mmCIF file of C-alpha atoms and ligand atoms in Angstrom:
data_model
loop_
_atom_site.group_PDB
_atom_site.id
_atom_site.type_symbol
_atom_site.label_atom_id
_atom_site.label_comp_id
_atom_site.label_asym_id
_atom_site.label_seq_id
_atom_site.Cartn_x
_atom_site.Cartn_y
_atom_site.Cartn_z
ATOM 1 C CA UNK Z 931 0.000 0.000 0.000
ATOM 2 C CA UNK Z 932 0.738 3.469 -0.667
ATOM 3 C CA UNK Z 933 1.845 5.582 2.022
ATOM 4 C CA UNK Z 934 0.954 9.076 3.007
ATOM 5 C CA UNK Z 935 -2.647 8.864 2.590
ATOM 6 C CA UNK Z 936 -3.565 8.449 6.594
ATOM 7 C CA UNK Z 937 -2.895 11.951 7.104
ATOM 8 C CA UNK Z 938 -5.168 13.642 4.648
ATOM 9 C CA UNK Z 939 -7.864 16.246 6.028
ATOM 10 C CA UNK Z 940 -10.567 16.243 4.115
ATOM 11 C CA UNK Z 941 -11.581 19.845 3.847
ATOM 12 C CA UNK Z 942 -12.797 19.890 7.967
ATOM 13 C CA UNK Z 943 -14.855 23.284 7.270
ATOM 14 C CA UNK Z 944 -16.689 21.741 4.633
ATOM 15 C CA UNK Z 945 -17.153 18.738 6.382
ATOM 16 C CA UNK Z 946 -18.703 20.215 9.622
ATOM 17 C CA UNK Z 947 -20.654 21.945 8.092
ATOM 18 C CA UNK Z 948 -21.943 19.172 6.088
ATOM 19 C CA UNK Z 949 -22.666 17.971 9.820
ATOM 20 C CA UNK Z 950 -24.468 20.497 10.978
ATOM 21 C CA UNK Z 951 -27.056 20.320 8.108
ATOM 22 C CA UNK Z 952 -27.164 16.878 8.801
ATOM 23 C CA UNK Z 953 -28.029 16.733 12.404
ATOM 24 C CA UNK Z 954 -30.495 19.669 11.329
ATOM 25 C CA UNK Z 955 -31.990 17.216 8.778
ATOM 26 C CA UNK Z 956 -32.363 14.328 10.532
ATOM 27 C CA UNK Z 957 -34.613 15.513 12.863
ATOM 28 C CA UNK Z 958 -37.609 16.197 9.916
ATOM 29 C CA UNK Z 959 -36.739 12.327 8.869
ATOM 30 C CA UNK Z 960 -38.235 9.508 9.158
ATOM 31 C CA UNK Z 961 -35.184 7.053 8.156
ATOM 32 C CA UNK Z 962 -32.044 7.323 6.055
ATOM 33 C CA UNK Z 963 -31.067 6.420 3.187
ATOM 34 C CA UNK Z 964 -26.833 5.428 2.884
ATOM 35 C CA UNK Z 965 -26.094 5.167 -0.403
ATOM 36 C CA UNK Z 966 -22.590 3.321 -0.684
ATOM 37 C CA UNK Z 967 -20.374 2.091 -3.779
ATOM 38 C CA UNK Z 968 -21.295 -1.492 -3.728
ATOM 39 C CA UNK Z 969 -17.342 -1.798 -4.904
ATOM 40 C CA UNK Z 970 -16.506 -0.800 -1.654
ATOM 41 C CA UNK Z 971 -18.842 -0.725 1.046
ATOM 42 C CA UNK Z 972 -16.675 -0.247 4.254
ATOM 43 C CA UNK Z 973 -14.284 2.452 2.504
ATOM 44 C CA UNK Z 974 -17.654 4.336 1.273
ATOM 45 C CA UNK Z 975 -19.400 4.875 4.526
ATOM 46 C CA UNK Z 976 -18.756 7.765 7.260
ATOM 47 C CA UNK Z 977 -17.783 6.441 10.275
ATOM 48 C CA UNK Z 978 -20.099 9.711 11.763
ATOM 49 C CA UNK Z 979 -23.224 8.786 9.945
ATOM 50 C CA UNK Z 980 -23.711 5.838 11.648
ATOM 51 C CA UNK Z 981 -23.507 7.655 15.313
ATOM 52 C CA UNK Z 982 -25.966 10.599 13.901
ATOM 53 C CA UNK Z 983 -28.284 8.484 12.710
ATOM 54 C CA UNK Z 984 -28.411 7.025 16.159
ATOM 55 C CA UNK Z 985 -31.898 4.361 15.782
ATOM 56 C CA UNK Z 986 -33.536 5.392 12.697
ATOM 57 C CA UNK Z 987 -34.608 3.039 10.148
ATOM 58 C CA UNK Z 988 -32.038 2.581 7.049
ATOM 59 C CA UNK Z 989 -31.934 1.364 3.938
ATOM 60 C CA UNK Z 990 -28.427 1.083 2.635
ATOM 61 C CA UNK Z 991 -27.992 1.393 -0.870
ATOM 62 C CA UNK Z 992 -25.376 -1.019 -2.656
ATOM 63 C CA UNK Z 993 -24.599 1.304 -5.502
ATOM 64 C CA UNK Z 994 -22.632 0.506 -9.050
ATOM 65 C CA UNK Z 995 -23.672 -3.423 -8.266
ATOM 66 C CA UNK Z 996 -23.267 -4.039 -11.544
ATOM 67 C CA UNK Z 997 -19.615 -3.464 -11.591
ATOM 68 C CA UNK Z 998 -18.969 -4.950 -8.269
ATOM 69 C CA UNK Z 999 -18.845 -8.681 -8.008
ATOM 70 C CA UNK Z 1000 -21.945 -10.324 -6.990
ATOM 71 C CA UNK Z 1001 -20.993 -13.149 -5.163
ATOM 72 C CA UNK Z 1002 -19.020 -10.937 -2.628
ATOM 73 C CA UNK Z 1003 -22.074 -8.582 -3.109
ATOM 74 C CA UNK Z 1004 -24.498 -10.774 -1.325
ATOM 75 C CA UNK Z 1005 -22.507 -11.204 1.201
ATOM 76 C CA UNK Z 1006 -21.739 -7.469 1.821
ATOM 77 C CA UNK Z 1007 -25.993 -7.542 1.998
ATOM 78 C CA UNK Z 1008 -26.289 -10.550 4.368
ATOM 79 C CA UNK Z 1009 -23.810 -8.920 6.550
ATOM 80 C CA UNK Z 1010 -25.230 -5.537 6.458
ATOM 81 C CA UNK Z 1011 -28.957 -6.625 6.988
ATOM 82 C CA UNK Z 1012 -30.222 -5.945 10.521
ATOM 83 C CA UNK Z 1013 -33.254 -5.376 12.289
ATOM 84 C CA UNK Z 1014 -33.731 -1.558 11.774
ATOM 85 C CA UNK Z 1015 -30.934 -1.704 8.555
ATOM 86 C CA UNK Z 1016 -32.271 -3.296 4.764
ATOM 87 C CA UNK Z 1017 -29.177 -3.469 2.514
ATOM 88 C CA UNK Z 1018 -30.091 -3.823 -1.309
ATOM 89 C CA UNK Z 1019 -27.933 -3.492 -4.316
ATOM 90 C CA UNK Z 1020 -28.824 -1.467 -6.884
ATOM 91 C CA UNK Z 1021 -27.514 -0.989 -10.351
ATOM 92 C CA UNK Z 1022 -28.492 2.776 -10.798
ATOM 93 C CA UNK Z 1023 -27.456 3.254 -14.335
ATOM 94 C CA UNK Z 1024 -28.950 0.625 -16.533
ATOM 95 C CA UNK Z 1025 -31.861 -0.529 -14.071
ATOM 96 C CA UNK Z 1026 -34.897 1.206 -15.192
ATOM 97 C CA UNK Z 1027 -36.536 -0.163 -11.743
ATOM 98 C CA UNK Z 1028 -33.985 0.902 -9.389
ATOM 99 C CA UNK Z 1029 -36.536 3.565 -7.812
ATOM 100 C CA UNK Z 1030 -39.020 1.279 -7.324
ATOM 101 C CA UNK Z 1031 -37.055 -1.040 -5.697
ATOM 102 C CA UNK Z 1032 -35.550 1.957 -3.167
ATOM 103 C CA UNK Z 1033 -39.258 2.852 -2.511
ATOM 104 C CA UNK Z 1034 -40.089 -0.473 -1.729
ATOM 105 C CA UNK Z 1035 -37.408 -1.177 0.326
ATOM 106 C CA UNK Z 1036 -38.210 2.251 2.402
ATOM 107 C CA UNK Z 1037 -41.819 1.163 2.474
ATOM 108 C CA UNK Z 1038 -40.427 -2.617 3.936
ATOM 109 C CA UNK Z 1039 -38.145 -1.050 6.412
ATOM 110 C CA UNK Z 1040 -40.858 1.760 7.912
ATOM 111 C CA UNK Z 1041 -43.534 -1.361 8.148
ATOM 112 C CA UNK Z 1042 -43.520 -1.876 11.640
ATOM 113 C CA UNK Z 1043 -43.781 2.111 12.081
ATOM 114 C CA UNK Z 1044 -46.729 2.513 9.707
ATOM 115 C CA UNK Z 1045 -48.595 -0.358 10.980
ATOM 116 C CA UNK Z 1046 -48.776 0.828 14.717
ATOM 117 C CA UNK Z 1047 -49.697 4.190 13.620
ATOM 118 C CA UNK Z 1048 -52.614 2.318 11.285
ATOM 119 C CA UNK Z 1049 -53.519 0.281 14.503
ATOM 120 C CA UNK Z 1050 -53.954 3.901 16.111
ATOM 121 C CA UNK Z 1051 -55.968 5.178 13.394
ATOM 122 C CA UNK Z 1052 -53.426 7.469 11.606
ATOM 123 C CA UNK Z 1053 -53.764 7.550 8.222
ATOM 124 C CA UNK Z 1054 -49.927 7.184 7.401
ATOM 125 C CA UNK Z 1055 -47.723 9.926 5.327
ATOM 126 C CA UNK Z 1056 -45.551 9.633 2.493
ATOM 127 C CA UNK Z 1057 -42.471 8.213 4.137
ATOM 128 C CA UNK Z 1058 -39.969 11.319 4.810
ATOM 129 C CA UNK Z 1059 -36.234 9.920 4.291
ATOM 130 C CA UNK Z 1060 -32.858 11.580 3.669
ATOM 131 C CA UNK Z 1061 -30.393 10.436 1.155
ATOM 132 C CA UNK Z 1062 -26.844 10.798 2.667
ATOM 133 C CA UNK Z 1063 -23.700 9.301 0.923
ATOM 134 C CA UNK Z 1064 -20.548 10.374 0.491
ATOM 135 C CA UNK Z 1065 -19.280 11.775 -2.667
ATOM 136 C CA UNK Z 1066 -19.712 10.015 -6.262
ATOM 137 C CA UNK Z 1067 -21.153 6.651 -4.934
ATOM 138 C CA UNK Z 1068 -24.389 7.422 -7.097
ATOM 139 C CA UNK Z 1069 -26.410 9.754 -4.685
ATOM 140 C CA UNK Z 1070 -27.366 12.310 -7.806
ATOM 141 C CA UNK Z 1071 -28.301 9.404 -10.096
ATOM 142 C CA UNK Z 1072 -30.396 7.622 -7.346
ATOM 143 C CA UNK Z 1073 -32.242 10.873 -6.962
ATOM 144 C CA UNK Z 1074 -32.690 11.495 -10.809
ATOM 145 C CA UNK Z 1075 -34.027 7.806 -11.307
ATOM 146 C CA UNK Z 1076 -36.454 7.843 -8.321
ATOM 147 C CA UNK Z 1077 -37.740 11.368 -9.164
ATOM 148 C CA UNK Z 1078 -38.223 10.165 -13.325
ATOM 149 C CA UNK Z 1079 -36.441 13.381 -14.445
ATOM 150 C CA UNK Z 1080 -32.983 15.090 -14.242
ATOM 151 C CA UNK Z 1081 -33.983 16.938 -10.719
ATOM 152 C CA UNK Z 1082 -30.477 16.998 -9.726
ATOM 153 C CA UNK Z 1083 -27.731 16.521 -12.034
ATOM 154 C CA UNK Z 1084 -25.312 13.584 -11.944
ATOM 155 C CA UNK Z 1085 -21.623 15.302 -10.641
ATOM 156 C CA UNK Z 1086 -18.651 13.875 -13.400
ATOM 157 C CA UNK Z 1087 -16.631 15.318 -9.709
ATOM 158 C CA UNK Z 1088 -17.224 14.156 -6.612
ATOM 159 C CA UNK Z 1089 -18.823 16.142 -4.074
ATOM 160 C CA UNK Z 1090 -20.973 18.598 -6.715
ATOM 161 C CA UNK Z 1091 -24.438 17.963 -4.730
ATOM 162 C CA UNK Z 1092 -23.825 20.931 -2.027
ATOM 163 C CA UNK Z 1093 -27.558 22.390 -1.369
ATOM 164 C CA UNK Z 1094 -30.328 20.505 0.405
ATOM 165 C CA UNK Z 1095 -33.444 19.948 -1.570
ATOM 166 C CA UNK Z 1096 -36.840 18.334 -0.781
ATOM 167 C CA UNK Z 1097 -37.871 15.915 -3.774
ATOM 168 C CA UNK Z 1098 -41.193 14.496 -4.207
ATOM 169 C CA UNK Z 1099 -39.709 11.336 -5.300
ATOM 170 C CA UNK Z 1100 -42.907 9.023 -5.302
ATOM 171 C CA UNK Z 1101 -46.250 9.498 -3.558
ATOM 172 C CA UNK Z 1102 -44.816 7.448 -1.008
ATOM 173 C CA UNK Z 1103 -41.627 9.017 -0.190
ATOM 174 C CA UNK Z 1104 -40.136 12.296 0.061
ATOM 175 C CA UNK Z 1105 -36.571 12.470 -0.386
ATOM 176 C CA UNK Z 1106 -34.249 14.843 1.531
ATOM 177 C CA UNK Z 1107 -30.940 15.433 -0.415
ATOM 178 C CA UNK Z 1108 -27.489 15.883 1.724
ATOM 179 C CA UNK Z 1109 -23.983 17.026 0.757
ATOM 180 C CA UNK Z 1110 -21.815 13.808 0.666
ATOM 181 C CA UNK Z 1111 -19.907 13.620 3.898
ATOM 182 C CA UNK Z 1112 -16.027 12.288 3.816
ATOM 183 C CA UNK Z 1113 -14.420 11.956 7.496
ATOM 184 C CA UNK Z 1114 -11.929 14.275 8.198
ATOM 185 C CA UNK Z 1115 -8.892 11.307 8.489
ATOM 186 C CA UNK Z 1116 -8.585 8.034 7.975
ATOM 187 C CA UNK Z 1117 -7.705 5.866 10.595
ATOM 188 C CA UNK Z 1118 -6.943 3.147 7.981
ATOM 189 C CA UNK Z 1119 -4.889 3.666 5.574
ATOM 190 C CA UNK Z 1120 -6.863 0.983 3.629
ATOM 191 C CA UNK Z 1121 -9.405 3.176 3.386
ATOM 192 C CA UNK Z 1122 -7.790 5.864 1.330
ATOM 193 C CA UNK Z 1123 -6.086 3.494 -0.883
ATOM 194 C CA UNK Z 1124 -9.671 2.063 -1.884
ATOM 195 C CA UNK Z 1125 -11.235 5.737 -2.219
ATOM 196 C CA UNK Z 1126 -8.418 6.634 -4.407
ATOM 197 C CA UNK Z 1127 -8.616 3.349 -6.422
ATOM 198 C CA UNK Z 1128 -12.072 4.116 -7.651
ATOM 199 C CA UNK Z 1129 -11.660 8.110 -7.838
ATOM 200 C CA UNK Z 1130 -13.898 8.971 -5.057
ATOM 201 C CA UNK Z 1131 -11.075 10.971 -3.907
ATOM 202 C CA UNK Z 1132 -9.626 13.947 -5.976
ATOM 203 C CA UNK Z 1133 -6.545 11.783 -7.219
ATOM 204 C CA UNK Z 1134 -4.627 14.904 -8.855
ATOM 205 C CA UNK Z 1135 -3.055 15.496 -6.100
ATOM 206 C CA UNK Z 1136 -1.932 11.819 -5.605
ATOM 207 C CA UNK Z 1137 0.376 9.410 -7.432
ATOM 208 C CA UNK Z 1138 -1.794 7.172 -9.760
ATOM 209 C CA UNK Z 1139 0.901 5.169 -10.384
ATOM 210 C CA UNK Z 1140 0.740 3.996 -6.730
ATOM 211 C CA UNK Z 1141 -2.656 4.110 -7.069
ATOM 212 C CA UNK Z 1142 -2.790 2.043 -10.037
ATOM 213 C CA UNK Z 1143 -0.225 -0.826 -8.103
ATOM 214 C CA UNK Z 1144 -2.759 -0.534 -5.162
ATOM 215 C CA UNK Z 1145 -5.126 -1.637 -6.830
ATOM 216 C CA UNK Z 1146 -3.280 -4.426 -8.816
ATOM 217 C CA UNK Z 1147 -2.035 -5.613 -5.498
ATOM 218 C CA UNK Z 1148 -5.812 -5.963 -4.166
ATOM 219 C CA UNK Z 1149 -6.734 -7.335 -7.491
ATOM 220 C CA UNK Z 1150 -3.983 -10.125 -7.080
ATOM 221 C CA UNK Z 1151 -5.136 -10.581 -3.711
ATOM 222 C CA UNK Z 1152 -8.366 -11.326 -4.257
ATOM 223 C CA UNK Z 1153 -8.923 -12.605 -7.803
ATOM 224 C CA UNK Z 1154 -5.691 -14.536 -8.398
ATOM 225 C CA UNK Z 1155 -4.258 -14.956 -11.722
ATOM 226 C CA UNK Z 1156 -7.361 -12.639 -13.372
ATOM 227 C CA UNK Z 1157 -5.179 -9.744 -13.958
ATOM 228 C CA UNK Z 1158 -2.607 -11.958 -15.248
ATOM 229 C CA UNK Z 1159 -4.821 -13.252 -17.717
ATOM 230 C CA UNK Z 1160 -6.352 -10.416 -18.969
ATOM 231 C CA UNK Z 1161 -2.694 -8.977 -19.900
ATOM 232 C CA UNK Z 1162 -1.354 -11.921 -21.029
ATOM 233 C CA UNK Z 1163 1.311 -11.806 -18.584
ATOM 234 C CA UNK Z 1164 3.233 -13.668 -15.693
ATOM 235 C CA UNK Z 1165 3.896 -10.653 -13.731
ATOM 236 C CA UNK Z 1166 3.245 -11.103 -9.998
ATOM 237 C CA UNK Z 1167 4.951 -7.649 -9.243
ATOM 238 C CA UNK Z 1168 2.857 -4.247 -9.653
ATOM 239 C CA UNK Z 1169 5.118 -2.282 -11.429
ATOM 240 C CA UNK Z 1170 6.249 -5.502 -13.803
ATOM 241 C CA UNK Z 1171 2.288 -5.632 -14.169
ATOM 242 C CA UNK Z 1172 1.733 -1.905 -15.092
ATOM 243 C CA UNK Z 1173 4.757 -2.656 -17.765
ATOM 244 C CA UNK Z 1174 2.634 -5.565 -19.035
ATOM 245 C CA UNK Z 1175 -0.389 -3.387 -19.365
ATOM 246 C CA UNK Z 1176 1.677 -1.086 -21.394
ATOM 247 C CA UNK Z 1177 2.805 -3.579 -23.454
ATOM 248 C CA UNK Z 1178 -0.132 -4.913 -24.096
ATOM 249 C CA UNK Z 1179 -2.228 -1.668 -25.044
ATOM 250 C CA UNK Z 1180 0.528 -0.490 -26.592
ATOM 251 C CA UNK Z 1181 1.478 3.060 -24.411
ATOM 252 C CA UNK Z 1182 4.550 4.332 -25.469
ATOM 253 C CA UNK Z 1183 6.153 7.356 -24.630
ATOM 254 C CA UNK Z 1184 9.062 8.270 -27.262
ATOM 255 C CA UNK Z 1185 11.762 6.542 -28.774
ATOM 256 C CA UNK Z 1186 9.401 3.531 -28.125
ATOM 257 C CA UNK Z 1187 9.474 3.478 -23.900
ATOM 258 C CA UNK Z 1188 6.302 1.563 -21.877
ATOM 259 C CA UNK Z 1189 4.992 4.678 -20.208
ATOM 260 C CA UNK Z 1190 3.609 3.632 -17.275
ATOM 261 C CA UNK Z 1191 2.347 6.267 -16.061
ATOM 262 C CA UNK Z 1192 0.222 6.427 -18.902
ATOM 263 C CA UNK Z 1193 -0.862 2.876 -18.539
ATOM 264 C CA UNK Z 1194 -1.593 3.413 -14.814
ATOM 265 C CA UNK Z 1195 -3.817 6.184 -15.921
ATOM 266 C CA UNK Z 1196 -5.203 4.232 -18.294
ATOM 267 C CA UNK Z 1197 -5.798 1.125 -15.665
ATOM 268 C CA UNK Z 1198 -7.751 3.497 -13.535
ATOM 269 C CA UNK Z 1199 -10.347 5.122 -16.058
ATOM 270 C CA UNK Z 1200 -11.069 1.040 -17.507
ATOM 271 C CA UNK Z 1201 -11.201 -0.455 -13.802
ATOM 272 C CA UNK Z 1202 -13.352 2.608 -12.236
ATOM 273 C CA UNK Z 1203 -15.916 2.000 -15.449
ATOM 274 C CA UNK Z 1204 -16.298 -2.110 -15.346
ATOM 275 C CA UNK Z 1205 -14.154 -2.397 -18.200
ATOM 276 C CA UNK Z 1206 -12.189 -4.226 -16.850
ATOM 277 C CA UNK Z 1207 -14.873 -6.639 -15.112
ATOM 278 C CA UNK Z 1208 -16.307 -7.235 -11.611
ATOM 279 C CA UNK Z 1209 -14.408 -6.616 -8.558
ATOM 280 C CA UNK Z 1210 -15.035 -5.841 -5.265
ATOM 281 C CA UNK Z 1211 -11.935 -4.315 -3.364
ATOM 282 C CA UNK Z 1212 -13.234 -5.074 0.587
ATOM 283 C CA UNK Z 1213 -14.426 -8.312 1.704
ATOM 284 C CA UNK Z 1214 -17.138 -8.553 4.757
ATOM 285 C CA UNK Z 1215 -15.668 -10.360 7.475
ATOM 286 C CA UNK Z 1216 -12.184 -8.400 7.670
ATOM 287 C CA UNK Z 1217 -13.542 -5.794 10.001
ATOM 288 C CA UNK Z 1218 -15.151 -6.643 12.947
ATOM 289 C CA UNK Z 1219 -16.529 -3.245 13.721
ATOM 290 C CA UNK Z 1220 -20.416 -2.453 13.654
ATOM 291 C CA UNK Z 1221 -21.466 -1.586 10.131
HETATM 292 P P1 G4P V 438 -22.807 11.564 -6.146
HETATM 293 O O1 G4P V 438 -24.046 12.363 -6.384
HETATM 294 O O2 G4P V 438 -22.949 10.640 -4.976
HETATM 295 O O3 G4P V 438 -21.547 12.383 -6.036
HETATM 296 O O4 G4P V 438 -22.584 10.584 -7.406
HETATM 297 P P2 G4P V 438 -23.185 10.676 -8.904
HETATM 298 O O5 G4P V 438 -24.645 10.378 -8.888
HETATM 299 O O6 G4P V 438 -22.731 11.941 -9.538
HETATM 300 O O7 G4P V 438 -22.476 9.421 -9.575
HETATM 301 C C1 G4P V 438 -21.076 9.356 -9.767
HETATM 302 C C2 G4P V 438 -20.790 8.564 -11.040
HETATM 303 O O8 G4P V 438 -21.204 7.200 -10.833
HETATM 304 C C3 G4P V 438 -21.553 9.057 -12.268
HETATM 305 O O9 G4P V 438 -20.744 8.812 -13.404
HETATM 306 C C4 G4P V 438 -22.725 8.100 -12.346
HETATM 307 O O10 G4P V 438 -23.241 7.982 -13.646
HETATM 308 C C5 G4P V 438 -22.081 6.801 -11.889
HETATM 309 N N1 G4P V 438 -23.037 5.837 -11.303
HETATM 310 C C6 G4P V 438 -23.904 6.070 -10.292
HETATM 311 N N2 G4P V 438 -24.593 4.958 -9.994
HETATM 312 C C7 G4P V 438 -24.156 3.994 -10.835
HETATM 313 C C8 G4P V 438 -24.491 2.594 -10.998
HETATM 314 O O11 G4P V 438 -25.323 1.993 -10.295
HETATM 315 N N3 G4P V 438 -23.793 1.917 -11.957
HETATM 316 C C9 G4P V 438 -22.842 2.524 -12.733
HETATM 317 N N4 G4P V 438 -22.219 1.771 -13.641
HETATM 318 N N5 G4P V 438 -22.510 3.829 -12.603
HETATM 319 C C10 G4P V 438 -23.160 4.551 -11.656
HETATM 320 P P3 G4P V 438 -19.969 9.956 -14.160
HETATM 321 O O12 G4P V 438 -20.728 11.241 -14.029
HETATM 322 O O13 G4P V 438 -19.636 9.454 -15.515
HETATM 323 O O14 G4P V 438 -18.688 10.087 -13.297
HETATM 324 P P4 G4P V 438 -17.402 9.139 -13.338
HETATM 325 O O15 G4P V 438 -17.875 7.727 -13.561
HETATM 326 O O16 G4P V 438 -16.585 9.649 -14.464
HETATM 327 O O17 G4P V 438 -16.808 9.357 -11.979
#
């Protein structure tokens, strides 16, 4: 792993504020919605989330499930499921029914709720939930597929969604949209590494190359002898591996050099769009913290 990214603050003004609406926010809710990259789903919460939410109802959202691997992605949901938590994948992008199934997976979650208040008489509301996520796991995109139309735009850049907006997403739910939320430090430097991998960190200010071996290191790690196949190659080492992917997609720099740097760049942009297939870069069962 890459060094150096432990230390990071992620922009702590912007993040306590980010807070601050939060907390504000949570009190009109009636549950929460955590959308996280289904790629990585420890890496893509916020460690503070989970303490503000405190006992309201959540659905977790598995997001980009179609370019994470599904095997590992029904465990992620097995582990995740809980009494007050209901963890579904969703592919956001090609699944036409992806708001329906985050509506009824609110409605499933808010059952118990709605049925003492229609034992009492009460006529129940359109469920009232917030969306919270932290940047580029799919929060915009969620919100345009549930609402039918293009009410907030999908960021190309992490962390574009800043205002809060009400959405009348169905006649069943109202959606409250929040600012993704990053912590302000990692305490595992694991966690940067896989944030980086898939770009939900700014990585112009870090060194894809390392980025790029990270991530063939995980990849070895837990799908032997796949990247070695796709490249052709018999490289066990990163940076003999980033050579190979050169090589094979032929990135030269002059006088007929593998520029790896190019093909780390390169690596990136295919694995961060499926290109390259399915992975998924954390494993339940590693941690043994609450989710
Ligand atoms: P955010 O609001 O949480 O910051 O995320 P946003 O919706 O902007 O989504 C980030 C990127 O992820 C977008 O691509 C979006 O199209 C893509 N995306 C979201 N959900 C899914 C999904 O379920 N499957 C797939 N395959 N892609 C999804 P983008 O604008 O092209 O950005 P990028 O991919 O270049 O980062």
């Amino acid at each position: 792993m890459s060094e150096n990214r432990n230390t990071i603050n992620w922009y702590p003004g912007h993040m306590e504020k980010a807070k601050r609406q939060m907390l504000e926010r949570l009190k009109a809710v009636d549950m929460v919605i955590e959308v996280r990259d289904a790629r990585i789903p420890d890496a893509s919460t916020n460690p503070m989330l989970l303490s503000m939410v405190q006992n309201k109802p959540r659905v977790i959202i598995l997001s980009k499930c179609d370019m994470a691997d599904p095997v590992v992605t029904q465990q992620w949901i097995e582990k995740l499921n809980s009494e007050s938590v209901l963890a579904i994948a969703l592919d956001l992008m090609h699944d036409p029914k992806s708001g329906k199934k985050l509506v009824q997976a609110c409605l499933k979650i808010m059952q118990p709720k709605r049925e003492k208040q229609i034992a009492r008489g009460i006529r129940p509301r359109a469920i009232r939930a917030m969306a919270a996520g932290i940047p580029n796991v799919g929060k915009s995109t969620l919100i345009n597929r549930i609402a039918g139309k293009n009410t907030v735009k999908a960021a190309d850049r992490p962390g574009v969604t800043k205002s809060l907006t009400w959405i009348h997403a169905d006649p069943q739910l109202d959606l409250l949209d929040t600012p993704g939320v990053l912590w302000p430090k990692f305490d595992d430097p694991r966690t940067g590494t896989v944030l980086a991998i898939l770009g939900s960190i700014n990585d112009e200010i870090l060194d894809r190359r390392m980025i790029a071996m990270d991530a063939i290191h995980i990849i070895q790690d837990y799908y032997p002898g796949y990247l070695e196949n796709l490249y052709e190659s018999g490289e066990v080492n990163p940076n003999g591996m980033l050579k190979a992917i050169a090589e094979k997609r032929h990135i030269l720099k002059g006088e007929g050099q593998l520029d790896t740097r190019q093909a780390a760049i390169t690596f990136l942009t295919d694995l961060r769009h499926g290109k390259l297939g399915r992975f998924t870069l954390e494993k339940p069962y590693e941690k043994t913290e609450e989710n």
